[in-house]
């Protein structure tokens, strides 16, 4: 009887031991699956730079092989990047720059933008960072051939005098020769304000082949303006996101977009990353 009891106690002990081990292993597995995959994020905030000209040399140090920089229109002011828009000018009076990034099918970018307290809205213009895919169609060159596209943002003043931010996308199915705004704007009521920071988020995902399974997303201050499927291109070779654009200028291409005043736009807290 004693031997039988001892044997039962031994079996019970072994059962408890292995069950505890099994629970621990399960917990480790569950914890491991809850840890998200990390993706490198590039961040630029200009906090460590002194006030003064933001030269092409410094821009290349921060962005990489950026092209078409203009030292005379870029300055560091109070730890932000300030871009000057020259009076009586259009795209030639601001900055239109871009740099290469690792080719990928999905990217996200975020940044803050502020219009100076004395900013003249005029009719509108481009303001900030965006993406190019394939041939990177912009500037009234519609992406109907399926070889490229782009996603940017602009400010615009309509015929009723309301000023707002809106998407500006070139893609295979865009309805007109100029960038599509998807009928969306921010704010939906009232006007865009001067001397106020706005946080812009843009993400783009490539489509495959001739399918409408790419995506475009844009939000302002966490208010979603557009989030939908699109067909950026029809050629897989030209489908990947390959450049970040930085465009700050008035226009449009006609004189009605010009302003007789010199104006400034500020940028801060830029970050971008590949999405999985």
mmCIF file of N, CA and C in Angstrom, residues 44-163:
data_model
loop_
_atom_site.group_PDB
_atom_site.id
_atom_site.type_symbol
_atom_site.label_atom_id
_atom_site.label_comp_id
_atom_site.label_asym_id
_atom_site.label_seq_id
_atom_site.Cartn_x
_atom_site.Cartn_y
_atom_site.Cartn_z
ATOM 1 N N UNK A 44 13.725 63.559 -39.032
ATOM 2 C CA UNK A 44 14.489 64.808 -39.161
ATOM 3 C C UNK A 44 13.681 65.909 -38.502
ATOM 4 N N UNK A 45 14.300 66.608 -37.519
ATOM 5 C CA UNK A 45 13.537 67.657 -36.839
ATOM 6 C C UNK A 45 14.270 69.000 -36.743
ATOM 7 N N UNK A 46 15.519 69.073 -37.164
ATOM 8 C CA UNK A 46 16.287 70.322 -37.231
ATOM 9 C C UNK A 46 16.516 70.972 -35.856
ATOM 10 N N UNK A 47 16.310 70.204 -34.784
ATOM 11 C CA UNK A 47 16.433 70.760 -33.433
ATOM 12 C C UNK A 47 17.869 71.137 -33.064
ATOM 13 N N UNK A 48 18.841 70.505 -33.690
ATOM 14 C CA UNK A 48 20.236 70.732 -33.308
ATOM 15 C C UNK A 48 20.948 71.747 -34.207
ATOM 16 N N UNK A 49 20.187 72.421 -35.059
ATOM 17 C CA UNK A 49 20.797 73.387 -35.974
ATOM 18 C C UNK A 49 20.530 74.814 -35.508
ATOM 19 N N UNK A 50 21.534 75.672 -35.691
ATOM 20 C CA UNK A 50 21.395 77.090 -35.329
ATOM 21 C C UNK A 50 20.662 77.848 -36.429
ATOM 22 N N UNK A 51 20.062 78.946 -36.071
ATOM 23 C CA UNK A 51 19.381 79.788 -37.058
ATOM 24 C C UNK A 51 20.364 80.222 -38.150
ATOM 25 N N UNK A 52 19.877 80.249 -39.375
ATOM 26 C CA UNK A 52 20.717 80.661 -40.497
ATOM 27 C C UNK A 52 20.354 79.885 -41.746
ATOM 28 N N UNK A 53 21.100 80.090 -42.797
ATOM 29 C CA UNK A 53 20.831 79.444 -44.072
ATOM 30 C C UNK A 53 20.943 77.919 -43.967
ATOM 31 N N UNK A 54 19.993 77.247 -44.589
ATOM 32 C CA UNK A 54 20.009 75.783 -44.652
ATOM 33 C C UNK A 54 20.509 75.415 -46.042
ATOM 34 N N UNK A 55 21.788 75.125 -46.122
ATOM 35 C CA UNK A 55 22.462 74.982 -47.401
ATOM 36 C C UNK A 55 22.212 73.622 -48.039
ATOM 37 N N UNK A 56 22.574 73.520 -49.301
ATOM 38 C CA UNK A 56 22.466 72.250 -50.009
ATOM 39 C C UNK A 56 23.327 71.189 -49.331
ATOM 40 N N UNK A 57 24.481 71.586 -48.825
ATOM 41 C CA UNK A 57 25.352 70.639 -48.122
ATOM 42 C C UNK A 57 24.642 70.039 -46.910
ATOM 43 N N UNK A 58 23.981 70.894 -46.128
ATOM 44 C CA UNK A 58 23.256 70.411 -44.959
ATOM 45 C C UNK A 58 22.041 69.588 -45.377
ATOM 46 N N UNK A 59 21.354 70.018 -46.425
ATOM 47 C CA UNK A 59 20.188 69.275 -46.904
ATOM 48 C C UNK A 59 20.577 67.860 -47.340
ATOM 49 N N UNK A 60 21.716 67.739 -48.034
ATOM 50 C CA UNK A 60 22.168 66.415 -48.462
ATOM 51 C C UNK A 60 22.594 65.561 -47.270
ATOM 52 N N UNK A 61 23.118 66.200 -46.239
ATOM 53 C CA UNK A 61 23.479 65.463 -45.032
ATOM 54 C C UNK A 61 22.232 64.887 -44.362
ATOM 55 N N UNK A 62 21.135 65.647 -44.383
ATOM 56 C CA UNK A 62 19.901 65.202 -43.737
ATOM 57 C C UNK A 62 19.084 64.262 -44.613
ATOM 58 N N UNK A 63 18.961 64.589 -45.901
ATOM 59 C CA UNK A 63 18.047 63.849 -46.764
ATOM 60 C C UNK A 63 18.724 62.782 -47.615
ATOM 61 N N UNK A 64 19.992 62.960 -47.929
ATOM 62 C CA UNK A 64 20.655 62.071 -48.875
ATOM 63 C C UNK A 64 20.921 62.819 -50.163
ATOM 64 N N UNK A 65 20.782 62.128 -51.294
ATOM 65 C CA UNK A 65 21.159 62.738 -52.587
ATOM 66 C C UNK A 65 20.038 63.628 -53.129
ATOM 67 N N UNK A 66 19.638 64.618 -52.346
ATOM 68 C CA UNK A 66 18.559 65.509 -52.749
ATOM 69 C C UNK A 66 19.020 66.409 -53.900
ATOM 70 N N UNK A 67 18.128 66.642 -54.838
ATOM 71 C CA UNK A 67 18.471 67.440 -56.024
ATOM 72 C C UNK A 67 17.648 68.716 -56.059
ATOM 73 N N UNK A 68 18.168 69.716 -56.791
ATOM 74 C CA UNK A 68 17.474 70.985 -57.056
ATOM 75 C C UNK A 68 17.226 71.802 -55.795
ATOM 76 N N UNK A 69 18.155 71.758 -54.850
ATOM 77 C CA UNK A 69 18.025 72.581 -53.649
ATOM 78 C C UNK A 69 18.370 74.030 -53.972
ATOM 79 N N UNK A 70 17.824 74.959 -53.192
ATOM 80 C CA UNK A 70 18.114 76.383 -53.398
ATOM 81 C C UNK A 70 18.437 77.018 -52.054
ATOM 82 N N UNK A 71 19.715 77.293 -51.817
ATOM 83 C CA UNK A 71 20.173 77.823 -50.525
ATOM 84 C C UNK A 71 19.492 79.133 -50.148
ATOM 85 N N UNK A 72 19.171 79.963 -51.129
ATOM 86 C CA UNK A 72 18.658 81.301 -50.832
ATOM 87 C C UNK A 72 17.201 81.289 -50.355
ATOM 88 N N UNK A 73 16.544 80.135 -50.445
ATOM 89 C CA UNK A 73 15.123 80.075 -50.067
ATOM 90 C C UNK A 73 14.873 79.170 -48.861
ATOM 91 N N UNK A 74 15.925 78.672 -48.243
ATOM 92 C CA UNK A 74 15.769 77.755 -47.116
ATOM 93 C C UNK A 74 16.596 78.242 -45.933
ATOM 94 N N UNK A 75 15.949 78.329 -44.769
ATOM 95 C CA UNK A 75 16.624 78.767 -43.544
ATOM 96 C C UNK A 75 16.152 77.931 -42.359
ATOM 97 N N UNK A 76 17.002 77.873 -41.350
ATOM 98 C CA UNK A 76 16.600 77.327 -40.058
ATOM 99 C C UNK A 76 16.175 78.497 -39.180
ATOM 100 N N UNK A 77 14.957 78.424 -38.655
ATOM 101 C CA UNK A 77 14.426 79.467 -37.772
ATOM 102 C C UNK A 77 13.763 78.780 -36.579
ATOM 103 N N UNK A 78 14.304 79.019 -35.402
ATOM 104 C CA UNK A 78 13.737 78.446 -34.167
ATOM 105 C C UNK A 78 13.544 76.937 -34.281
ATOM 106 N N UNK A 79 14.579 76.255 -34.770
ATOM 107 C CA UNK A 79 14.618 74.797 -34.866
ATOM 108 C C UNK A 79 13.570 74.224 -35.820
ATOM 109 N N UNK A 80 13.179 75.004 -36.805
ATOM 110 C CA UNK A 80 12.294 74.531 -37.866
ATOM 111 C C UNK A 80 12.910 74.905 -39.214
ATOM 112 N N UNK A 81 12.449 74.241 -40.275
ATOM 113 C CA UNK A 81 12.884 74.559 -41.630
ATOM 114 C C UNK A 81 11.898 75.545 -42.238
ATOM 115 N N UNK A 82 12.400 76.733 -42.616
ATOM 116 C CA UNK A 82 11.546 77.755 -43.207
ATOM 117 C C UNK A 82 11.880 77.917 -44.686
ATOM 118 N N UNK A 83 10.837 77.841 -45.526
ATOM 119 C CA UNK A 83 11.004 78.000 -46.966
ATOM 120 C C UNK A 83 10.362 79.305 -47.419
ATOM 121 N N UNK A 84 11.111 80.078 -48.186
ATOM 122 C CA UNK A 84 10.626 81.368 -48.703
ATOM 123 C C UNK A 84 9.984 81.179 -50.069
ATOM 124 N N UNK A 85 8.819 81.806 -50.254
ATOM 125 C CA UNK A 85 8.181 81.881 -51.555
ATOM 126 C C UNK A 85 8.380 83.299 -52.091
ATOM 127 N N UNK A 86 9.102 83.396 -53.170
ATOM 128 C CA UNK A 86 9.457 84.687 -53.749
ATOM 129 C C UNK A 86 8.224 85.355 -54.338
ATOM 130 N N UNK A 87 8.123 86.669 -54.191
ATOM 131 C CA UNK A 87 6.987 87.413 -54.736
ATOM 132 C C UNK A 87 6.952 87.333 -56.259
ATOM 133 N N UNK A 88 5.727 87.376 -56.802
ATOM 134 C CA UNK A 88 5.502 87.397 -58.250
ATOM 135 C C UNK A 88 6.154 86.217 -58.966
ATOM 136 N N UNK A 89 6.042 85.043 -58.367
ATOM 137 C CA UNK A 89 6.656 83.856 -58.952
ATOM 138 C C UNK A 89 5.763 82.640 -58.741
ATOM 139 N N UNK A 90 6.056 81.599 -59.485
ATOM 140 C CA UNK A 90 5.334 80.328 -59.342
ATOM 141 C C UNK A 90 6.336 79.262 -58.907
ATOM 142 N N UNK A 91 6.450 78.166 -59.639
ATOM 143 C CA UNK A 91 7.338 77.086 -59.216
ATOM 144 C C UNK A 91 8.803 77.519 -59.162
ATOM 145 N N UNK A 92 9.159 78.557 -59.947
ATOM 146 C CA UNK A 92 10.543 79.042 -59.943
ATOM 147 C C UNK A 92 10.852 79.912 -58.728
ATOM 148 N N UNK A 93 9.850 80.155 -57.872
ATOM 149 C CA UNK A 93 10.071 81.009 -56.712
ATOM 150 C C UNK A 93 10.027 80.279 -55.387
ATOM 151 N N UNK A 94 10.096 78.952 -55.440
ATOM 152 C CA UNK A 94 10.107 78.159 -54.209
ATOM 153 C C UNK A 94 11.155 77.065 -54.290
ATOM 154 N N UNK A 95 10.799 75.888 -53.844
ATOM 155 C CA UNK A 95 11.708 74.744 -53.923
ATOM 156 C C UNK A 95 10.944 73.542 -54.469
ATOM 157 N N UNK A 96 11.536 72.904 -55.464
ATOM 158 C CA UNK A 96 11.039 71.630 -55.985
ATOM 159 C C UNK A 96 12.214 70.660 -55.936
ATOM 160 N N UNK A 97 12.261 69.837 -54.911
ATOM 161 C CA UNK A 97 13.400 68.941 -54.694
ATOM 162 C C UNK A 97 12.898 67.513 -54.485
ATOM 163 N N UNK A 98 13.797 66.553 -54.629
ATOM 164 C CA UNK A 98 13.456 65.155 -54.370
ATOM 165 C C UNK A 98 14.729 64.375 -54.096
ATOM 166 N N UNK A 99 14.562 63.248 -53.407
ATOM 167 C CA UNK A 99 15.714 62.386 -53.159
ATOM 168 C C UNK A 99 15.310 60.926 -53.247
ATOM 169 N N UNK A 100 16.299 60.091 -53.589
ATOM 170 C CA UNK A 100 16.067 58.654 -53.737
ATOM 171 C C UNK A 100 15.868 58.001 -52.384
ATOM 172 N N UNK A 101 14.962 57.028 -52.345
ATOM 173 C CA UNK A 101 14.776 56.185 -51.176
ATOM 174 C C UNK A 101 14.807 54.730 -51.622
ATOM 175 N N UNK A 102 14.937 53.832 -50.681
ATOM 176 C CA UNK A 102 14.920 52.416 -50.999
ATOM 177 C C UNK A 102 13.600 52.067 -51.690
ATOM 178 N N UNK A 103 13.688 51.438 -52.858
ATOM 179 C CA UNK A 103 12.474 51.074 -53.574
ATOM 180 C C UNK A 103 11.633 50.117 -52.743
ATOM 181 N N UNK A 104 10.363 50.410 -52.614
ATOM 182 C CA UNK A 104 9.466 49.571 -51.823
ATOM 183 C C UNK A 104 8.042 49.769 -52.316
ATOM 184 N N UNK A 105 7.170 48.841 -51.946
ATOM 185 C CA UNK A 105 5.787 48.893 -52.411
ATOM 186 C C UNK A 105 4.871 49.659 -51.467
ATOM 187 N N UNK A 106 5.370 50.041 -50.285
ATOM 188 C CA UNK A 106 4.506 50.741 -49.346
ATOM 189 C C UNK A 106 5.327 51.634 -48.428
ATOM 190 N N UNK A 107 4.963 52.909 -48.351
ATOM 191 C CA UNK A 107 5.662 53.884 -47.515
ATOM 192 C C UNK A 107 4.657 54.749 -46.767
ATOM 193 N N UNK A 108 5.129 55.294 -45.644
ATOM 194 C CA UNK A 108 4.361 56.282 -44.890
ATOM 195 C C UNK A 108 5.270 57.460 -44.570
ATOM 196 N N UNK A 109 4.704 58.673 -44.621
ATOM 197 C CA UNK A 109 5.458 59.867 -44.264
ATOM 198 C C UNK A 109 4.582 60.767 -43.406
ATOM 199 N N UNK A 110 5.213 61.473 -42.472
ATOM 200 C CA UNK A 110 4.490 62.379 -41.580
ATOM 201 C C UNK A 110 5.346 63.622 -41.366
ATOM 202 N N UNK A 111 4.695 64.780 -41.285
ATOM 203 C CA UNK A 111 5.426 66.018 -41.014
ATOM 204 C C UNK A 111 4.449 67.083 -40.536
ATOM 205 N N UNK A 112 4.990 68.134 -39.947
ATOM 206 C CA UNK A 112 4.195 69.279 -39.510
ATOM 207 C C UNK A 112 4.455 70.464 -40.436
ATOM 208 N N UNK A 113 3.401 71.243 -40.705
ATOM 209 C CA UNK A 113 3.523 72.404 -41.575
ATOM 210 C C UNK A 113 2.787 73.579 -40.947
ATOM 211 N N UNK A 114 3.366 74.768 -41.108
ATOM 212 C CA UNK A 114 2.769 76.003 -40.576
ATOM 213 C C UNK A 114 2.944 77.117 -41.599
ATOM 214 N N UNK A 115 1.875 77.865 -41.846
ATOM 215 C CA UNK A 115 1.921 79.036 -42.721
ATOM 216 C C UNK A 115 2.131 80.277 -41.862
ATOM 217 N N UNK A 116 3.096 81.093 -42.270
ATOM 218 C CA UNK A 116 3.462 82.281 -41.497
ATOM 219 C C UNK A 116 2.251 83.175 -41.218
ATOM 220 N N UNK A 117 2.326 83.912 -40.117
ATOM 221 C CA UNK A 117 1.202 84.762 -39.704
ATOM 222 C C UNK A 117 0.861 85.820 -40.751
ATOM 223 N N UNK A 118 1.818 86.172 -41.622
ATOM 224 C CA UNK A 118 1.568 87.159 -42.679
ATOM 225 C C UNK A 118 1.439 86.512 -44.062
ATOM 226 N N UNK A 119 1.188 85.213 -44.089
ATOM 227 C CA UNK A 119 1.156 84.482 -45.354
ATOM 228 C C UNK A 119 0.001 84.952 -46.241
ATOM 229 N N UNK A 120 0.300 85.143 -47.519
ATOM 230 C CA UNK A 120 -0.730 85.487 -48.492
ATOM 231 C C UNK A 120 -1.166 84.195 -49.193
ATOM 232 N N UNK A 121 -2.426 83.810 -49.015
ATOM 233 C CA UNK A 121 -2.894 82.533 -49.554
ATOM 234 C C UNK A 121 -2.866 82.519 -51.078
ATOM 235 N N UNK A 122 -3.116 83.631 -51.714
ATOM 236 C CA UNK A 122 -3.288 83.690 -53.171
ATOM 237 C C UNK A 122 -4.247 82.571 -53.598
ATOM 238 N N UNK A 123 -4.011 81.943 -54.734
ATOM 239 C CA UNK A 123 -4.922 80.878 -55.177
ATOM 240 C C UNK A 123 -4.519 79.504 -54.633
ATOM 241 N N UNK A 124 -3.225 79.321 -54.361
ATOM 242 C CA UNK A 124 -2.811 78.028 -53.825
ATOM 243 C C UNK A 124 -1.422 77.626 -54.266
ATOM 244 N N UNK A 125 -1.034 76.419 -53.859
ATOM 245 C CA UNK A 125 0.281 75.899 -54.214
ATOM 246 C C UNK A 125 0.565 74.592 -53.506
ATOM 247 N N UNK A 126 1.759 74.075 -53.698
ATOM 248 C CA UNK A 126 2.171 72.803 -53.097
ATOM 249 C C UNK A 126 2.915 73.080 -51.790
ATOM 250 N N UNK A 127 2.735 72.192 -50.831
ATOM 251 C CA UNK A 127 3.315 72.486 -49.513
ATOM 252 C C UNK A 127 3.749 71.225 -48.776
ATOM 253 N N UNK A 128 4.909 70.709 -49.123
ATOM 254 C CA UNK A 128 5.457 69.663 -48.271
ATOM 255 C C UNK A 128 5.991 68.448 -48.976
ATOM 256 N N UNK A 129 5.947 67.335 -48.240
ATOM 257 C CA UNK A 129 6.609 66.106 -48.642
ATOM 258 C C UNK A 129 5.593 65.107 -49.203
ATOM 259 N N UNK A 130 6.056 64.308 -50.160
ATOM 260 C CA UNK A 130 5.191 63.287 -50.745
ATOM 261 C C UNK A 130 6.027 62.208 -51.407
ATOM 262 N N UNK A 131 5.389 61.409 -52.258
ATOM 263 C CA UNK A 131 6.056 60.259 -52.867
ATOM 264 C C UNK A 131 5.920 60.261 -54.388
ATOM 265 N N UNK A 132 6.916 59.643 -55.029
ATOM 266 C CA UNK A 132 6.837 59.338 -56.451
ATOM 267 C C UNK A 132 6.944 57.829 -56.649
ATOM 268 N N UNK A 133 6.168 57.324 -57.599
ATOM 269 C CA UNK A 133 6.232 55.924 -58.014
ATOM 270 C C UNK A 133 6.659 55.874 -59.474
ATOM 271 N N UNK A 134 7.490 54.914 -59.825
ATOM 272 C CA UNK A 134 7.898 54.754 -61.213
ATOM 273 C C UNK A 134 8.445 56.038 -61.798
ATOM 274 N N UNK A 135 7.846 56.507 -62.899
ATOM 275 C CA UNK A 135 8.317 57.720 -63.569
ATOM 276 C C UNK A 135 7.966 58.995 -62.815
ATOM 277 N N UNK A 136 7.127 58.903 -61.785
ATOM 278 C CA UNK A 136 6.849 60.043 -60.912
ATOM 279 C C UNK A 136 6.121 61.190 -61.577
ATOM 280 N N UNK A 137 5.047 60.904 -62.278
ATOM 281 C CA UNK A 137 4.317 61.939 -63.013
ATOM 282 C C UNK A 137 3.854 63.083 -62.107
ATOM 283 N N UNK A 138 4.086 64.317 -62.556
ATOM 284 C CA UNK A 138 3.623 65.542 -61.898
ATOM 285 C C UNK A 138 3.470 66.608 -62.978
ATOM 286 N N UNK A 139 3.157 67.841 -62.573
ATOM 287 C CA UNK A 139 3.243 69.001 -63.457
ATOM 288 C C UNK A 139 2.370 68.965 -64.684
ATOM 289 N N UNK A 140 1.134 68.475 -64.563
ATOM 290 C CA UNK A 140 0.253 68.438 -65.712
ATOM 291 C C UNK A 140 0.560 67.339 -66.701
ATOM 292 N N UNK A 141 1.403 66.369 -66.309
ATOM 293 C CA UNK A 141 1.702 65.201 -67.136
ATOM 294 C C UNK A 141 0.916 64.025 -66.559
ATOM 295 N N UNK A 142 -0.302 63.787 -67.039
ATOM 296 C CA UNK A 142 -1.149 62.758 -66.436
ATOM 297 C C UNK A 142 -0.521 61.375 -66.506
ATOM 298 N N UNK A 143 -0.891 60.540 -65.543
ATOM 299 C CA UNK A 143 -0.271 59.210 -65.407
ATOM 300 C C UNK A 143 -1.030 58.150 -66.181
ATOM 301 N N UNK A 144 -1.729 58.555 -67.229
ATOM 302 C CA UNK A 144 -2.589 57.641 -67.970
ATOM 303 C C UNK A 144 -1.825 56.520 -68.671
ATOM 304 N N UNK A 145 -0.520 56.695 -68.924
ATOM 305 C CA UNK A 145 0.237 55.633 -69.597
ATOM 306 C C UNK A 145 0.572 54.480 -68.656
ATOM 307 N N UNK A 146 0.301 54.644 -67.360
ATOM 308 C CA UNK A 146 0.516 53.556 -66.405
ATOM 309 C C UNK A 146 1.943 53.352 -65.979
ATOM 310 N N UNK A 147 2.835 54.321 -66.270
ATOM 311 C CA UNK A 147 4.254 54.152 -65.970
ATOM 312 C C UNK A 147 4.730 54.901 -64.725
ATOM 313 N N UNK A 148 3.840 55.590 -64.025
ATOM 314 C CA UNK A 148 4.290 56.309 -62.840
ATOM 315 C C UNK A 148 3.163 57.074 -62.187
ATOM 316 N N UNK A 149 3.456 57.640 -61.029
ATOM 317 C CA UNK A 149 2.464 58.422 -60.318
ATOM 318 C C UNK A 149 3.110 59.196 -59.190
ATOM 319 N N UNK A 150 2.311 59.954 -58.471
ATOM 320 C CA UNK A 150 2.822 60.720 -57.338
ATOM 321 C C UNK A 150 1.681 61.067 -56.400
ATOM 322 N N UNK A 151 2.039 61.301 -55.136
ATOM 323 C CA UNK A 151 1.069 61.718 -54.129
ATOM 324 C C UNK A 151 1.672 62.847 -53.321
ATOM 325 N N UNK A 152 1.009 64.023 -53.361
ATOM 326 C CA UNK A 152 1.477 65.197 -52.626
ATOM 327 C C UNK A 152 0.276 65.893 -51.983
ATOM 328 N N UNK A 153 0.500 67.069 -51.454
ATOM 329 C CA UNK A 153 -0.558 67.862 -50.835
ATOM 330 C C UNK A 153 -0.425 69.302 -51.298
ATOM 331 N N UNK A 154 -1.546 70.014 -51.326
ATOM 332 C CA UNK A 154 -1.508 71.416 -51.700
ATOM 333 C C UNK A 154 -2.512 72.200 -50.854
ATOM 334 N N UNK A 155 -2.278 73.518 -50.790
ATOM 335 C CA UNK A 155 -3.304 74.393 -50.230
ATOM 336 C C UNK A 155 -3.996 75.070 -51.403
ATOM 337 N N UNK A 156 -5.276 75.406 -51.213
ATOM 338 C CA UNK A 156 -6.058 75.945 -52.325
ATOM 339 C C UNK A 156 -7.125 76.891 -51.798
ATOM 340 N N UNK A 157 -7.338 77.991 -52.514
ATOM 341 C CA UNK A 157 -8.408 78.939 -52.200
ATOM 342 C C UNK A 157 -9.429 78.890 -53.329
ATOM 343 N N UNK A 158 -10.671 78.501 -53.000
ATOM 344 C CA UNK A 158 -11.683 78.348 -54.050
ATOM 345 C C UNK A 158 -12.339 79.685 -54.406
ATOM 346 N N UNK A 159 -13.308 79.639 -55.311
ATOM 347 C CA UNK A 159 -13.934 80.860 -55.818
ATOM 348 C C UNK A 159 -14.770 81.569 -54.763
ATOM 349 N N UNK A 160 -15.113 80.850 -53.685
ATOM 350 C CA UNK A 160 -15.853 81.470 -52.579
ATOM 351 C C UNK A 160 -14.923 82.054 -51.515
ATOM 352 N N UNK A 161 -13.617 81.961 -51.744
ATOM 353 C CA UNK A 161 -12.653 82.522 -50.810
ATOM 354 C C UNK A 161 -12.293 81.612 -49.657
ATOM 355 N N UNK A 162 -12.717 80.363 -49.706
ATOM 356 C CA UNK A 162 -12.360 79.412 -48.647
ATOM 357 C C UNK A 162 -11.006 78.783 -48.958
ATOM 358 N N UNK A 163 -10.122 78.726 -47.966
ATOM 359 C CA UNK A 163 -8.781 78.154 -48.142
ATOM 360 C C UNK A 163 -8.669 76.864 -47.338
#
